[in-house]
Amino acid sequence: MTAPKTLDTPYQPPRIFGPQYRTATLGILLVVTLIAFEGMSVGVVMPEVSVELRAVNLYGISFSAFLIASLFANVVAGLWSDRRGHRVPFLLGVLLFVLGMALAGFAGSMEIFVAARVLQGLGAGGAVVAIYVMVARVYPPDARSKVFAALSAAWVLPAMIGPGLAGIVATQASWRWVFWGIVPLVVPALVMLLPALRQTPGAAGEPSTGPRSRPLPMSLAAAATAGGAAMLLAGITALPGASGRSLVLGGAGVVAGLVLLVVGLPRLLPAGAVTFRRGLATTIMMRGLLSAAFFGVNAYIPLLLIEYKEFDTSAAGLALTFGALGWSTGSYLQSRRTAEPSGRIRRGAACVTIGGLLTALAVLPGVAGWIMVPAWIIAGFGMGIGMTTVSVTAMQQSPANEQGANSAALSVTDMLGSGLAVGIGGALTNLIGHEPDQIATGYAVIVGLMALIGVSATVLAGRVKD
């Protein structure tokens, strides 16, 4: 008898929690969980923050500031990751994120709070891109969908306790402790993460020489895109009720912002992205459409429930909680299917659209605000299917030496789509008014606009195929 040959041994798919990858997986998931706590908590307490700091008109900008700052950090972190590795942007991102959390807790005005949100965005944006590159380089291809599913699952614990806990803390103590309370979580997260960062990543391939590999032009394009988005939203926010000089300044901000976006954005994305060229270009753009359709509604659910349906902060957080649970479920299910990616993305976009439209029923007299719970489960389920599929597909379509650039492009479209959608929603809220009935009307308009984006994503999903 002879020993069985190695080739005779049945192939065992890599286990992301097996001995080889356990440390990296746990480190990544801990940091994602930390960022997830912030994401789930801030949306719940924002109505209270805007009232205490006397700036309801800046409600949407507080979200957009985070997202636009993330956009800039995404690009810089992606460039660094492709050229010098993902360790430094990852650790620097976590540090900036925590500094922003601490500053938000001390904010005495909405201006300081928005500045804190910018710091948080810079940190989260850098860390997320580094995570994507880490997944692409540390794990073999047949394990990556499992890792992305695990990343979505890392939102489960924050989703289950984050909104409710944030509501309780804000009610019993202060919304400030929602931010301060996250800061101590950094120490154990980094202790667990350091061994993972010392792992030698897989080969990155030959250095990229394409147009998205040059640091200075790409950094300038990122600055133009982020600055353009900020100017566009500032101009839109200033227009409601403006007259005379203010109207001129607001209009000038809108025009200047659009020009900067036209100049900067195409340079951050694969060729043909803005025209939805088949393949990778459309895959990247689908991330932005899904994010806009989902988060453009998500940001205003607590505002509607608290101001119009008279929910308390804790109860308002439940809709976001169940939406995140639906997201995790959808992500898990897609990791166990082998269907065509374009079909999965199309189904995800359809669920986001349907779920968003169902939430608008809450503005009708006699309809309980709890309709948000099943509606947002459907929307979250769609995001779990669509977003995870987009992430895996984009990495499969990317050469090894462009994984950082394309990870950054994914995050750019994500943050830009979310930021513009939430900011435009804030401008609509300011235009229509801040009384309860007016907030309900504004919410219905926001849902209608985001549904149009969701329908567009559903139609365009077929172009993901090469």
PDB file of N, CA, C and O in Angstrom, residues 294-324:
ATOM      1  N   PHE A 294     -30.790  53.683  -0.754  1.00  0.00           N
ATOM      2  CA  PHE A 294     -31.009  53.189   0.606  1.00  0.00           C
ATOM      3  C   PHE A 294     -30.785  54.279   1.653  1.00  0.00           C
ATOM      4  O   PHE A 294     -31.666  54.593   2.454  1.00  0.00           O
ATOM      5  N   PHE A 295     -29.590  54.879   1.656  1.00  0.00           N
ATOM      6  CA  PHE A 295     -29.243  55.812   2.722  1.00  0.00           C
ATOM      7  C   PHE A 295     -29.954  57.158   2.583  1.00  0.00           C
ATOM      8  O   PHE A 295     -30.106  57.886   3.569  1.00  0.00           O
ATOM      9  N   GLY A 296     -30.381  57.499   1.355  1.00  0.00           N
ATOM     10  CA  GLY A 296     -31.158  58.707   1.190  1.00  0.00           C
ATOM     11  C   GLY A 296     -32.474  58.657   1.945  1.00  0.00           C
ATOM     12  O   GLY A 296     -33.024  59.689   2.333  1.00  0.00           O
ATOM     13  N   VAL A 297     -32.997  57.454   2.169  1.00  0.00           N
ATOM     14  CA  VAL A 297     -34.209  57.260   2.983  1.00  0.00           C
ATOM     15  C   VAL A 297     -33.839  56.987   4.438  1.00  0.00           C
ATOM     16  O   VAL A 297     -34.434  57.542   5.368  1.00  0.00           O
ATOM     17  N   ASN A 298     -32.832  56.144   4.640  1.00  0.00           N
ATOM     18  CA  ASN A 298     -32.435  55.703   5.976  1.00  0.00           C
ATOM     19  C   ASN A 298     -32.165  56.866   6.933  1.00  0.00           C
ATOM     20  O   ASN A 298     -32.547  56.824   8.113  1.00  0.00           O
ATOM     21  N   ALA A 299     -31.529  57.927   6.435  1.00  0.00           N
ATOM     22  CA  ALA A 299     -31.156  59.041   7.299  1.00  0.00           C
ATOM     23  C   ALA A 299     -32.359  59.780   7.871  1.00  0.00           C
ATOM     24  O   ALA A 299     -32.260  60.407   8.934  1.00  0.00           O
ATOM     25  N   TYR A 300     -33.505  59.705   7.192  1.00  0.00           N
ATOM     26  CA  TYR A 300     -34.657  60.494   7.599  1.00  0.00           C
ATOM     27  C   TYR A 300     -35.744  59.678   8.293  1.00  0.00           C
ATOM     28  O   TYR A 300     -36.754  60.239   8.713  1.00  0.00           O
ATOM     29  N   ILE A 301     -35.525  58.379   8.434  1.00  0.00           N
ATOM     30  CA  ILE A 301     -36.495  57.557   9.163  1.00  0.00           C
ATOM     31  C   ILE A 301     -36.610  57.988  10.627  1.00  0.00           C
ATOM     32  O   ILE A 301     -37.727  58.193  11.131  1.00  0.00           O
ATOM     33  N   PRO A 302     -35.493  58.147  11.382  1.00  0.00           N
ATOM     34  CA  PRO A 302     -35.643  58.603  12.774  1.00  0.00           C
ATOM     35  C   PRO A 302     -36.316  59.969  12.885  1.00  0.00           C
ATOM     36  O   PRO A 302     -37.128  60.199  13.792  1.00  0.00           O
ATOM     37  N   LEU A 303     -35.993  60.888  11.972  1.00  0.00           N
ATOM     38  CA  LEU A 303     -36.593  62.220  12.019  1.00  0.00           C
ATOM     39  C   LEU A 303     -38.103  62.134  11.854  1.00  0.00           C
ATOM     40  O   LEU A 303     -38.869  62.776  12.586  1.00  0.00           O
ATOM     41  N   LEU A 304     -38.565  61.327  10.897  1.00  0.00           N
ATOM     42  CA  LEU A 304     -40.000  61.177  10.682  1.00  0.00           C
ATOM     43  C   LEU A 304     -40.674  60.534  11.892  1.00  0.00           C
ATOM     44  O   LEU A 304     -41.716  61.009  12.357  1.00  0.00           O
ATOM     45  N   LEU A 305     -40.091  59.468  12.417  1.00  0.00           N
ATOM     46  CA  LEU A 305     -40.712  58.754  13.523  1.00  0.00           C
ATOM     47  C   LEU A 305     -40.757  59.594  14.793  1.00  0.00           C
ATOM     48  O   LEU A 305     -41.737  59.550  15.545  1.00  0.00           O
ATOM     49  N   ILE A 306     -39.716  60.363  15.051  1.00  0.00           N
ATOM     50  CA  ILE A 306     -39.665  61.169  16.281  1.00  0.00           C
ATOM     51  C   ILE A 306     -40.537  62.413  16.164  1.00  0.00           C
ATOM     52  O   ILE A 306     -41.323  62.733  17.061  1.00  0.00           O
ATOM     53  N   GLU A 307     -40.436  63.124  15.057  1.00  0.00           N
ATOM     54  CA  GLU A 307     -41.127  64.404  14.927  1.00  0.00           C
ATOM     55  C   GLU A 307     -42.579  64.257  14.472  1.00  0.00           C
ATOM     56  O   GLU A 307     -43.428  65.063  14.852  1.00  0.00           O
ATOM     57  N   TYR A 308     -42.871  63.245  13.651  1.00  0.00           N
ATOM     58  CA  TYR A 308     -44.219  63.110  13.098  1.00  0.00           C
ATOM     59  C   TYR A 308     -45.033  62.040  13.823  1.00  0.00           C
ATOM     60  O   TYR A 308     -46.216  62.243  14.128  1.00  0.00           O
ATOM     61  N   LYS A 309     -44.417  60.897  14.104  1.00  0.00           N
ATOM     62  CA  LYS A 309     -45.122  59.801  14.772  1.00  0.00           C
ATOM     63  C   LYS A 309     -44.936  59.822  16.283  1.00  0.00           C
ATOM     64  O   LYS A 309     -45.506  58.981  16.980  1.00  0.00           O
ATOM     65  N   GLU A 310     -44.136  60.770  16.789  1.00  0.00           N
ATOM     66  CA  GLU A 310     -43.931  60.977  18.224  1.00  0.00           C
ATOM     67  C   GLU A 310     -43.360  59.733  18.911  1.00  0.00           C
ATOM     68  O   GLU A 310     -43.698  59.410  20.051  1.00  0.00           O
ATOM     69  N   PHE A 311     -42.470  59.030  18.232  1.00  0.00           N
ATOM     70  CA  PHE A 311     -41.735  57.942  18.855  1.00  0.00           C
ATOM     71  C   PHE A 311     -40.671  58.540  19.774  1.00  0.00           C
ATOM     72  O   PHE A 311     -40.202  59.666  19.546  1.00  0.00           O
ATOM     73  N   ASP A 312     -40.246  57.790  20.799  1.00  0.00           N
ATOM     74  CA  ASP A 312     -39.066  58.233  21.527  1.00  0.00           C
ATOM     75  C   ASP A 312     -37.833  57.740  20.781  1.00  0.00           C
ATOM     76  O   ASP A 312     -37.915  56.969  19.820  1.00  0.00           O
ATOM     77  N   THR A 313     -36.662  58.184  21.229  1.00  0.00           N
ATOM     78  CA  THR A 313     -35.436  57.880  20.491  1.00  0.00           C
ATOM     79  C   THR A 313     -35.174  56.388  20.411  1.00  0.00           C
ATOM     80  O   THR A 313     -34.737  55.870  19.375  1.00  0.00           O
ATOM     81  N   SER A 314     -35.434  55.671  21.493  1.00  0.00           N
ATOM     82  CA  SER A 314     -35.181  54.228  21.503  1.00  0.00           C
ATOM     83  C   SER A 314     -36.072  53.501  20.505  1.00  0.00           C
ATOM     84  O   SER A 314     -35.611  52.639  19.749  1.00  0.00           O
ATOM     85  N   ALA A 315     -37.355  53.832  20.486  1.00  0.00           N
ATOM     86  CA  ALA A 315     -38.285  53.163  19.570  1.00  0.00           C
ATOM     87  C   ALA A 315     -37.949  53.479  18.120  1.00  0.00           C
ATOM     88  O   ALA A 315     -38.062  52.620  17.237  1.00  0.00           O
ATOM     89  N   ALA A 316     -37.532  54.728  17.856  1.00  0.00           N
ATOM     90  CA  ALA A 316     -37.201  55.122  16.483  1.00  0.00           C
ATOM     91  C   ALA A 316     -36.029  54.318  15.941  1.00  0.00           C
ATOM     92  O   ALA A 316     -35.924  54.089  14.731  1.00  0.00           O
ATOM     93  N   GLY A 317     -35.150  53.881  16.845  1.00  0.00           N
ATOM     94  CA  GLY A 317     -33.991  53.119  16.399  1.00  0.00           C
ATOM     95  C   GLY A 317     -34.305  51.711  15.954  1.00  0.00           C
ATOM     96  O   GLY A 317     -33.488  51.076  15.272  1.00  0.00           O
ATOM     97  N   LEU A 318     -35.485  51.189  16.294  1.00  0.00           N
ATOM     98  CA  LEU A 318     -35.792  49.804  15.959  1.00  0.00           C
ATOM     99  C   LEU A 318     -35.891  49.576  14.456  1.00  0.00           C
ATOM    100  O   LEU A 318     -35.524  48.514  13.958  1.00  0.00           O
ATOM    101  N   ALA A 319     -36.402  50.557  13.728  1.00  0.00           N
ATOM    102  CA  ALA A 319     -36.493  50.395  12.270  1.00  0.00           C
ATOM    103  C   ALA A 319     -35.107  50.212  11.671  1.00  0.00           C
ATOM    104  O   ALA A 319     -34.891  49.363  10.795  1.00  0.00           O
ATOM    105  N   LEU A 320     -34.148  51.019  12.126  1.00  0.00           N
ATOM    106  CA  LEU A 320     -32.787  50.882  11.631  1.00  0.00           C
ATOM    107  C   LEU A 320     -32.192  49.550  12.063  1.00  0.00           C
ATOM    108  O   LEU A 320     -31.418  48.920  11.327  1.00  0.00           O
ATOM    109  N   THR A 321     -32.537  49.102  13.269  1.00  0.00           N
ATOM    110  CA  THR A 321     -32.052  47.822  13.764  1.00  0.00           C
ATOM    111  C   THR A 321     -32.464  46.683  12.844  1.00  0.00           C
ATOM    112  O   THR A 321     -31.642  45.874  12.403  1.00  0.00           O
ATOM    113  N   PHE A 322     -33.754  46.606  12.523  1.00  0.00           N
ATOM    114  CA  PHE A 322     -34.228  45.502  11.704  1.00  0.00           C
ATOM    115  C   PHE A 322     -33.742  45.628  10.266  1.00  0.00           C
ATOM    116  O   PHE A 322     -33.559  44.621   9.586  1.00  0.00           O
ATOM    117  N   GLY A 323     -33.535  46.848   9.795  1.00  0.00           N
ATOM    118  CA  GLY A 323     -32.980  47.013   8.464  1.00  0.00           C
ATOM    119  C   GLY A 323     -31.584  46.426   8.367  1.00  0.00           C
ATOM    120  O   GLY A 323     -31.231  45.755   7.383  1.00  0.00           O
ATOM    121  N   ALA A 324     -30.769  46.653   9.390  1.00  0.00           N
ATOM    122  CA  ALA A 324     -29.417  46.100   9.400  1.00  0.00           C
ATOM    123  C   ALA A 324     -29.435  44.578   9.505  1.00  0.00           C
ATOM    124  O   ALA A 324     -28.594  43.890   8.920  1.00  0.00           O
TER     125      ALA A 324
END
